[in-house]
Structures are given as C-alpha cells and as structure tokens.
C-alpha cells in the first residue's frame, strides 16, 4: 500500500477543485518521523491535502553491565494526510490519514561476563553468545493528530508548520541468541522472553508518537 501513496496524492492534487484564492505550499520538516519534505494543497476553505516523504538514519553504541550494545536506527517512509480547518482558511487543523512504517531498529548485545536471565533462567555469557534484537512497525499506520499551519496563500511567503499526533499500531520485536540451538532450552527461554516483552509492547506501546516542526513556502 505504501507504494500507492504518491500516486493517490498526486491524483488528488490534480483533480481537486481549488478555491478562488488557491493555496499550495512546499516545505521541509523535522521530527519523530525523521527529516523530510512535504507538499500541500488547499482544496476548499476548510480542507487541505498533504503528502510527504522522510528519511534519517544513525547508530550508537555503549557498554553497560558487562554488555557491549550497538543499535542502528532508520527512519524512512511516506505520509498522506487530510487536514480539516474549523475556521475558513485558518491555521489550526485536525488531521487524519496514513503513514508508512515510521522506523526500524536493530540492536546487538555482546555479553563480556556475568550471568544473564531469560525466562527466569540464568545463563553465562559464554552460553548466551551474541544477542540480536529488532523492532519493526506495520507497513502502514492510521494517523490522527492536530496542528498549526496552512497552505492558504495569504499573500505568499514562508510560514511555520507544526503537527502533533499518533500513528496507531504496535511494533513487533524479534530476539535471538547466537548460541541458542533450535530445540534447546536456551532457544525456548529466549523465545519465551521475547513473547513476554512483546506482550508489554502490545499493552503499552499501541501508538507511535508523531511530532514535527517545519517551514513551508506558500504560493
């Protein structure tokens, strides 16, 4: 579904009837979806369509409690949003739409000593080996939010844009240990630990927070 977002928004931009004072904007944003660009069009005094793309990546590492950690993170995706303005050609808006998977996380933990607990059972560093984990969100998430900013021309110029909302959907956790031979007690304990953590994720991380700030050039 992600691949169709640009086509759907482009079609909407081309076919939507514009008000007498049309409003189109292009801009840049930064936030919890990464860094990106966005285009918006005012299709009536109370309604606008937005489409954006974002990307960002990085990594960090640290050593704590006899474990060397390394984490890679990537933000890359698309968004398609409808903004409803309660006040005609106003700036405050209520939004709904979809965003593609907002982020990917991959981590490696290398124990250097001590003991480690999986599913209530203790293992030495040598028995565990390297632990790998990953976090993945669904391919597309429904989005709801509020914000300030509009493509309404107002004589053109640069305007401030701000949006706050959530993508609805919990991520999925992957967890493995290099020394966990399939069918072994360690493999079963690692999987049981993964399921316990996933249960907590499903219970407490049902949404992805979306916060973005930016500037838009209005025509």
Tab-separated table of C-alpha atoms in Angstrom:
chain	number	residue	atom	x	y	z
A	1	UNK	CA	0.000	0.000	0.000
A	2	UNK	CA	2.909	2.352	0.700
A	3	UNK	CA	3.889	2.436	-2.988
A	4	UNK	CA	0.493	3.875	-3.973
A	5	UNK	CA	0.574	6.890	-1.648
A	6	UNK	CA	2.387	9.291	-4.016
A	7	UNK	CA	0.054	8.374	-6.901
A	8	UNK	CA	-3.075	8.841	-4.805
A	9	UNK	CA	-1.977	12.230	-3.511
A	10	UNK	CA	-0.809	13.387	-6.938
A	11	UNK	CA	-4.183	12.459	-8.416
A	12	UNK	CA	-5.952	14.323	-5.632
A	13	UNK	CA	-3.815	17.419	-6.216
A	14	UNK	CA	-4.556	17.410	-9.945
A	15	UNK	CA	-8.282	16.701	-9.850
A	16	UNK	CA	-9.403	18.573	-6.716
A	17	UNK	CA	-11.256	21.872	-7.413
A	18	UNK	CA	-9.297	24.744	-5.874
A	19	UNK	CA	-10.905	27.746	-4.194
A	20	UNK	CA	-10.751	31.129	-5.925
A	21	UNK	CA	-7.699	32.046	-3.863
A	22	UNK	CA	-5.750	28.821	-4.287
A	23	UNK	CA	-3.183	27.717	-1.761
A	24	UNK	CA	-0.232	25.463	-2.495
A	25	UNK	CA	2.841	25.008	-0.337
A	26	UNK	CA	6.076	23.060	-0.278
A	27	UNK	CA	8.142	22.727	2.844
A	28	UNK	CA	10.666	20.916	4.981
A	29	UNK	CA	10.059	19.193	8.308
A	30	UNK	CA	11.965	17.572	11.156
A	31	UNK	CA	10.596	15.383	13.923
A	32	UNK	CA	9.951	11.859	15.108
A	33	UNK	CA	9.482	10.677	11.510
A	34	UNK	CA	12.937	11.965	10.553
A	35	UNK	CA	13.864	14.739	8.133
A	36	UNK	CA	11.713	15.279	5.090
A	37	UNK	CA	9.881	17.321	2.500
A	38	UNK	CA	6.183	17.913	2.066
A	39	UNK	CA	3.692	19.346	-0.421
A	40	UNK	CA	0.204	20.571	0.445
A	41	UNK	CA	-2.779	21.954	-1.441
A	42	UNK	CA	-5.886	23.726	-0.174
A	43	UNK	CA	-8.900	22.099	-1.863
A	44	UNK	CA	-11.502	24.254	-0.094
A	45	UNK	CA	-11.549	26.927	2.584
A	46	UNK	CA	-11.808	24.154	5.200
A	47	UNK	CA	-9.853	21.258	3.654
A	48	UNK	CA	-6.272	20.579	2.574
A	49	UNK	CA	-4.315	17.542	1.386
A	50	UNK	CA	-0.697	16.852	2.318
A	51	UNK	CA	1.866	14.336	1.089
A	52	UNK	CA	5.356	13.937	2.480
A	53	UNK	CA	8.473	11.795	2.469
A	54	UNK	CA	11.026	11.480	5.256
A	55	UNK	CA	14.311	9.740	5.973
A	56	UNK	CA	17.038	9.657	8.599
A	57	UNK	CA	19.430	7.047	9.974
A	58	UNK	CA	22.126	6.668	12.569
A	59	UNK	CA	23.645	4.414	15.203
A	60	UNK	CA	25.046	4.451	18.700
A	61	UNK	CA	26.942	2.061	20.954
A	62	UNK	CA	27.761	1.783	24.636
A	63	UNK	CA	28.941	-0.734	27.221
A	64	UNK	CA	26.992	-1.284	30.405
A	65	UNK	CA	26.906	-4.082	32.997
A	66	UNK	CA	29.317	-6.327	31.058
A	67	UNK	CA	27.360	-5.988	27.800
A	68	UNK	CA	28.536	-4.090	24.703
A	69	UNK	CA	25.495	-2.687	22.888
A	70	UNK	CA	25.213	-1.431	19.316
A	71	UNK	CA	21.966	-0.048	17.866
A	72	UNK	CA	21.168	1.052	14.304
A	73	UNK	CA	18.036	3.102	13.630
A	74	UNK	CA	16.400	4.117	10.366
A	75	UNK	CA	13.509	6.433	9.571
A	76	UNK	CA	12.222	6.175	6.008
A	77	UNK	CA	8.695	6.460	4.713
A	78	UNK	CA	5.755	8.364	3.273
A	79	UNK	CA	2.694	10.122	4.619
A	80	UNK	CA	-0.698	11.081	3.178
A	81	UNK	CA	-2.842	13.353	5.349
A	82	UNK	CA	-6.112	15.276	5.136
A	83	UNK	CA	-6.328	18.492	7.201
A	84	UNK	CA	-9.697	19.875	8.320
A	85	UNK	CA	-9.725	23.576	9.278
A	86	UNK	CA	-12.619	24.527	11.611
A	87	UNK	CA	-12.075	28.178	10.672
A	88	UNK	CA	-12.171	29.036	6.955
A	89	UNK	CA	-8.600	29.395	5.652
A	90	UNK	CA	-7.380	29.236	9.251
A	91	UNK	CA	-4.192	27.714	10.619
A	92	UNK	CA	-5.407	25.260	13.295
A	93	UNK	CA	-6.362	21.899	11.822
A	94	UNK	CA	-7.466	18.408	12.791
A	95	UNK	CA	-5.809	15.703	10.702
A	96	UNK	CA	-6.327	12.126	9.615
A	97	UNK	CA	-4.502	9.887	7.163
A	98	UNK	CA	-1.871	7.188	6.920
A	99	UNK	CA	1.873	6.954	7.427
A	100	UNK	CA	4.164	4.163	6.325
A	101	UNK	CA	6.242	2.202	8.851
A	102	UNK	CA	7.845	5.058	10.814
A	103	UNK	CA	11.099	3.424	11.941
A	104	UNK	CA	13.278	0.322	12.090
A	105	UNK	CA	15.602	-0.574	14.963
A	106	UNK	CA	18.299	-3.259	15.002
A	107	UNK	CA	20.399	-3.979	18.072
A	108	UNK	CA	23.261	-6.278	19.047
A	109	UNK	CA	24.309	-7.122	22.595
A	110	UNK	CA	27.648	-8.839	23.215
A	111	UNK	CA	27.994	-10.113	26.813
A	112	UNK	CA	31.560	-9.983	28.135
A	113	UNK	CA	30.987	-11.586	31.530
A	114	UNK	CA	28.471	-12.256	34.274
A	115	UNK	CA	25.180	-14.123	34.066
A	116	UNK	CA	22.011	-13.285	32.122
A	117	UNK	CA	18.415	-14.248	32.721
A	118	UNK	CA	15.977	-15.430	30.058
A	119	UNK	CA	12.529	-16.583	31.121
A	120	UNK	CA	13.670	-16.772	34.752
A	121	UNK	CA	16.677	-18.992	33.980
A	122	UNK	CA	20.299	-17.838	34.367
A	123	UNK	CA	22.950	-18.324	31.666
A	124	UNK	CA	26.610	-17.365	31.465
A	125	UNK	CA	27.934	-15.028	28.777
A	126	UNK	CA	29.578	-17.972	27.009
A	127	UNK	CA	26.294	-19.900	26.986
A	128	UNK	CA	24.355	-16.957	25.526
A	129	UNK	CA	26.734	-15.689	22.834
A	130	UNK	CA	25.600	-12.611	20.888
A	131	UNK	CA	22.049	-11.386	21.401
A	132	UNK	CA	20.302	-9.706	18.467
A	133	UNK	CA	17.040	-7.808	18.551
A	134	UNK	CA	14.975	-5.854	16.060
A	135	UNK	CA	11.837	-3.722	16.184
A	136	UNK	CA	9.509	-3.356	13.191
A	137	UNK	CA	6.274	-1.392	12.800
A	138	UNK	CA	3.447	-2.430	10.428
A	139	UNK	CA	3.800	-1.341	6.804
A	140	UNK	CA	1.148	1.382	7.177
A	141	UNK	CA	-0.401	3.021	10.238
A	142	UNK	CA	-3.576	5.103	10.534
A	143	UNK	CA	-2.685	8.635	11.652
A	144	UNK	CA	-4.699	11.156	13.695
A	145	UNK	CA	-3.496	14.469	15.030
A	146	UNK	CA	-3.782	18.219	15.329
A	147	UNK	CA	-1.573	21.002	14.077
A	148	UNK	CA	-0.967	24.571	13.044
A	149	UNK	CA	-0.113	25.739	9.553
A	150	UNK	CA	-1.879	26.093	6.228
A	151	UNK	CA	-1.126	26.195	2.501
A	152	UNK	CA	-3.580	29.126	2.197
A	153	UNK	CA	-1.653	31.749	0.257
A	154	UNK	CA	-2.203	34.800	2.492
A	155	UNK	CA	-0.118	36.734	0.003
A	156	UNK	CA	2.542	34.024	-0.262
A	157	UNK	CA	5.696	33.825	1.800
A	158	UNK	CA	7.119	31.402	4.352
A	159	UNK	CA	5.018	30.038	7.196
A	160	UNK	CA	5.634	27.925	10.298
A	161	UNK	CA	4.067	24.442	10.456
A	162	UNK	CA	3.630	22.185	13.467
A	163	UNK	CA	1.861	18.853	13.895
A	164	UNK	CA	1.310	16.549	16.850
A	165	UNK	CA	-0.371	13.169	16.574
A	166	UNK	CA	-0.024	9.405	16.691
A	167	UNK	CA	0.348	6.535	14.270
A	168	UNK	CA	-1.898	3.741	15.528
A	169	UNK	CA	-0.182	0.363	15.700
A	170	UNK	CA	2.270	-1.531	17.908
A	171	UNK	CA	5.695	-2.713	16.706
A	172	UNK	CA	6.878	-6.317	16.610
A	173	UNK	CA	10.003	-7.451	18.465
A	174	UNK	CA	12.492	-10.014	17.219
A	175	UNK	CA	15.012	-11.571	19.658
A	176	UNK	CA	17.663	-14.266	19.146
A	177	UNK	CA	20.841	-15.540	20.806
A	178	UNK	CA	23.677	-16.891	18.671
A	179	UNK	CA	24.284	-19.861	20.982
A	180	UNK	CA	20.623	-20.868	21.063
A	181	UNK	CA	20.477	-24.078	19.032
A	182	UNK	CA	16.961	-24.768	17.685
A	183	UNK	CA	15.113	-27.003	20.132
A	184	UNK	CA	17.455	-26.182	23.020
A	185	UNK	CA	16.371	-24.915	26.425
A	186	UNK	CA	18.088	-21.589	25.718
A	187	UNK	CA	16.189	-21.155	22.445
A	188	UNK	CA	12.884	-21.827	24.219
A	189	UNK	CA	13.756	-19.397	27.017
A	190	UNK	CA	14.784	-16.652	24.585
A	191	UNK	CA	11.502	-17.050	22.707
A	192	UNK	CA	9.528	-17.008	25.966
A	193	UNK	CA	11.351	-13.817	26.970
A	194	UNK	CA	10.567	-12.291	23.566
A	195	UNK	CA	6.870	-13.111	23.967
A	196	UNK	CA	6.788	-11.537	27.436
A	197	UNK	CA	8.360	-8.334	26.109
A	198	UNK	CA	6.014	-8.364	23.107
A	199	UNK	CA	3.041	-8.612	25.458
A	200	UNK	CA	4.255	-5.467	27.238
A	201	UNK	CA	4.759	-3.714	23.890
A	202	UNK	CA	1.237	-4.629	22.775
A	203	UNK	CA	-0.137	-3.370	26.090
A	204	UNK	CA	1.761	-0.103	26.473
A	205	UNK	CA	3.091	0.905	23.044
A	206	UNK	CA	-0.053	0.898	20.938
A	207	UNK	CA	0.795	4.142	19.139
A	208	UNK	CA	3.840	5.810	17.606
A	209	UNK	CA	4.186	9.483	18.649
A	210	UNK	CA	4.394	11.891	15.726
A	211	UNK	CA	5.818	15.359	16.351
A	212	UNK	CA	7.040	17.538	13.506
A	213	UNK	CA	8.135	21.140	13.036
A	214	UNK	CA	8.957	22.891	9.804
A	215	UNK	CA	8.755	25.754	7.378
A	216	UNK	CA	6.557	25.946	4.284
A	217	UNK	CA	6.755	28.223	1.254
A	218	UNK	CA	3.211	29.197	0.232
A	219	UNK	CA	2.110	30.191	-3.278
